[in-house]
Amino acid sequence: MNKRQYPPGIEEDKQEWLEAIENIYGAYGSSGVNHILETLSSWRSQNQIKASSVSVNTAYLNTIPLTEQPAYPGDLELEQRVENILRWNAMAMVLQGQDSGAGVGGHIATYASAATMMEVGFNHFFRKRSENYGGDLVILQPHAAPGVYARSWIEGELNDERMQNYRRELHADGGLASYPHPRSMPNFWQVANASMGLSTPTAIYQARFAKYLENRGLKPKLGGKVWCFIGDGETDEPEVLGTINIASRENLDNLIFVVNCNLQRLDGPVRGNGKIIQELEASFTGSGWNVIKVIWGGGWDKLLAQDRNGSLRRRMEECVDGDYQRYSVLPGDRQREHWVDGNPELEHMMESLTDEEVKQIKRGGQDAKKIFAAFHRAINGDGKPTVILVKTVKGDGMIGAQGSNSVHQKKNFDANQRMAIARNLGIPLDDEAIKKAQYFKPSETSPEIQYLKARRQELGGPLPERLSECEKIAPPPLASFDSLTKSDGNRSQSTTMSLVRILSILLRDKSLNKYIVPIVPDEARTFGLEALFKIAGIFSLQGQRYTPVDADTLVAYREAEDGQILQEGICETGALASFLAAGTAYSIHGLPMIPFYFFYSIFGFQRVGDMIWTCGDMMCRGFLIGGTAGRTTLNGEGIQHQDGHSQLIANTFPNLKSYDPAFAYELVVIVREGIRRMYELQENIFYYITAYNENYEMPSMPEKKDVQDGILAGAYHYQSTKSEKSSQVHLLGSGSIMQQVLAAKEKLEVMGLEVSVWSVTSYNELCREAEECDRYNRLHPFDTEWVPYLRDLFAKTKGVYVAASDYMKALPNSIAPWMPKSFLILGTDGYGLSESRPDLREYFEISADYICHAALVGLFRNEELSAAELKKKLKTLDVDPDKVNPMNR
Ligand SMILES: Cc1ncc(C[n+]2csc(CCOP(=O)(O)OP(=O)(O)O)c2C)c(N)n1
Ligand SMILES: [Mg+2]
């Protein structure tokens, strides 16, 4: 029904309803109004009356009206003075870098827009972990880092030398990292942040993991919030709006987001033609969050109180962000003109203000009282996560640059501008010092420093601070894994299943079990992990409010409030964020959690590689398990599933140990060593292990000495026809392709050749060690040479060497410089395709026959085989020399 069709009487009815709701408001306030409106809304939905238009937006006003604004508990004047000093020093860090000619860059505008809200947080909200409090995890915008350093410096937490060396991390006196990088500053930053968008899933899953630890009895329920500050431009990253629904689904009332809506990103406006705050309000409200808008500073309250007919409110709605950005650069008279826009009522209202006063009317993010009101409401949340949308000014106070489209990149000011900015901030330095952008630090006894320290003391002490002490834990003894290291000779199994069995043993280990965190993104059945559902339970904050269809089976889908498994659904980003939360729990909660994240190996590094990079930065510990590995071993699934390159990408992560094992006992050795190094020695490394789904006989661990060391170093001698010394052919195999190598060995032996097989568990480790030796030898030409492990390994051998891998040739090729001369490499370069395993192995030229072929050609080249013999032997092999190259298909 449109408006024209309404019967005339409806206007009177409407008037009555409006009076009634006003009475409700008078008697019960906004909660009473909400109660009535929610009741009406549910009446409408029960009667199946479709809403004519759906808007989840509220007016473009502050969510908290003046009447509900709490009194400000701090000394506003002192806080402003401290903030001004921080603004100057943060800017000076960048200017000094500029003056030194070091060309190291830096940002001023982000902090300038965020300073007031960060100060309200530091002075009144961000609380440290203590005996009585679980602790807040505070994640600030990366480009606001100078403001954080400036604060820690005047607090005495960072020394003068480091402050002189912002972005000079190699400086002998110590420097400061550009952005929050725990790896660079391990006692300071807790959470890595620099790649836009990633802090959102990081914060969400940290909040969820804190609840996991509480529910599993590992962390006392003493409260603690995760505060995450992000930029408005940053919300365009899919990781932001793509993960917020998880926070509300999980009722994460320990999570507070603050979006710095300065309306600008790097190049210009975020939404010039719209309003980012309204857009985000709709998205977050629709995702079930509490939304608090902080748009207008206190100066507007008086004007809004006069706005009887709603002209001002209408104008506020009409203006788009492009207009608001313009106001931040216009003088008072031009702003007035634009605001009034020919409306006499508005003109009259604005007459009460001088041009200077018009210019001085602040946005919500410049008003500590408004920010305090929002933060205060947020920490007293009601079972939901909260987002606070704060309108700020980009480059606030950067005279001549504030609000300009290029302000994000503004790194320098001339002497006059420096003077104007410093004097405006009330910095009591002399002119020369200001022109040189020197820092200003009030004396220790000054009211500013006393106040700031007292506030932090009240909140538990200085922040940020990263601690990394936690209990040391050792791996279970090797004997616990006898079922995997000792074969009865008749049980065929895949390496994936072997890993699942290792996990089960760890879950039964009395000292370790509570720390193990199995993580899966809706792939547990693919990896044979479903048996763990019933035993360990799937973590769910809601418990299980239904009877699962398979309740009476051994593999029931059991969800529980204290479940141990993190089942993330089809969300690799979330699963990786959980891995990050669990693997950094030692530094955030002091708990040595051991995550095992099982995923499709192709959906790891190339899907969420940036987050794995963050793991490296945060010195996250744990095991990444790339299941269904190998371009030909995972056969029918085709191009997008079959991974033949993740091991190569893994090698680009400096502190990641990557292994591609063939046998169950190798896995045991690698996992035990991983636990020893990460959790007993507490080294800052993490592990990537590829696991295959091909079943074959898992042999016993050879009794020979050095096998365990060889597995960890990356290669060892596995078996020979007679001995490695007398072998003419040496075959290097890894992962599932070891089975092809063993079949090739048999064929070559039938041809009368002597063969050795070497199990290569990690080309990456071999290459890294050899590179390290080369580097040492290059830098120390007069010292005794370091001999790479590889050279030692093959020192007493001769003949032809053939490596076959289910990964690209580049992987085995990485060790070529240290291998004996006749080294031939077979690998899976090219896109995967859906086929049977034997056909794929033939197609990619890594089948037993192709391995034999390469070995024979090698012998021929070395003149150990005549042309006639070669021709004769090749006839027995299924090799097509003119087949298509998989790289060209
Ligand atoms: C993934 C990624 N892409 C691009 C950048 C480069 N970058 C750094 S800050 C920035 C703009 C940030 O704008 P906004 O989120 O609005 O923050 P503001 O500085 O305005 O508070 C960009 C594009 C980055 N750091 N990370
Ligand atoms: Mg912005």
Coordinates of N, CA, C and O in Angstrom, one line a residue, residues 34 186 254 269 400 404 503 592 689 692 698 861 875:
N34 N 12.6 0.8 23.1 CA 13.1 -0.4 22.3 C 12.2 -1.6 22.6 O 11.9 -2.4 21.7
P186 N 60.3 -8.3 20.5 CA 59.6 -9.4 21.2 C 59.2 -9.1 22.6 O 58.4 -9.8 23.2
N254 N 33.6 -10.5 24.8 CA 34.9 -10.0 25.2 C 35.7 -9.3 24.1 O 36.9 -9.1 24.1
P269 N 39.1 9.8 -0.4 CA 38.0 9.4 0.5 C 37.6 7.9 0.4 O 37.8 7.2 -0.6
G400 N 47.9 22.7 7.3 CA 48.1 22.7 5.9 C 48.0 21.4 5.2 O 47.9 21.3 3.9
S404 N 43.6 16.6 3.7 CA 43.9 16.6 2.2 C 44.0 15.1 1.7 O 44.2 14.2 2.5
L503 N 48.6 -38.1 16.7 CA 47.8 -37.1 17.4 C 47.0 -37.8 18.6 O 46.9 -37.3 19.7
P592 N 51.4 -23.1 27.0 CA 52.1 -23.7 25.8 C 51.2 -24.6 25.0 O 51.3 -25.8 24.8
I689 N 54.2 -29.9 7.6 CA 54.4 -31.3 7.2 C 53.4 -31.6 6.2 O 52.2 -31.5 6.4
Y692 N 50.2 -37.5 2.9 CA 49.5 -38.0 1.7 C 48.4 -39.0 2.1 O 48.4 -39.5 3.2
M698 N 53.9 -49.4 6.0 CA 54.8 -48.5 6.7 C 55.9 -49.4 7.4 O 55.6 -50.2 8.2
R861 N 75.0 -41.5 -20.2 CA 75.8 -40.2 -20.4 C 77.1 -40.4 -19.7 O 78.1 -39.7 -20.1
K875 N 63.4 -50.6 -23.9 CA 62.3 -51.3 -24.5 C 61.4 -51.9 -23.5 O 60.2 -52.1 -23.7

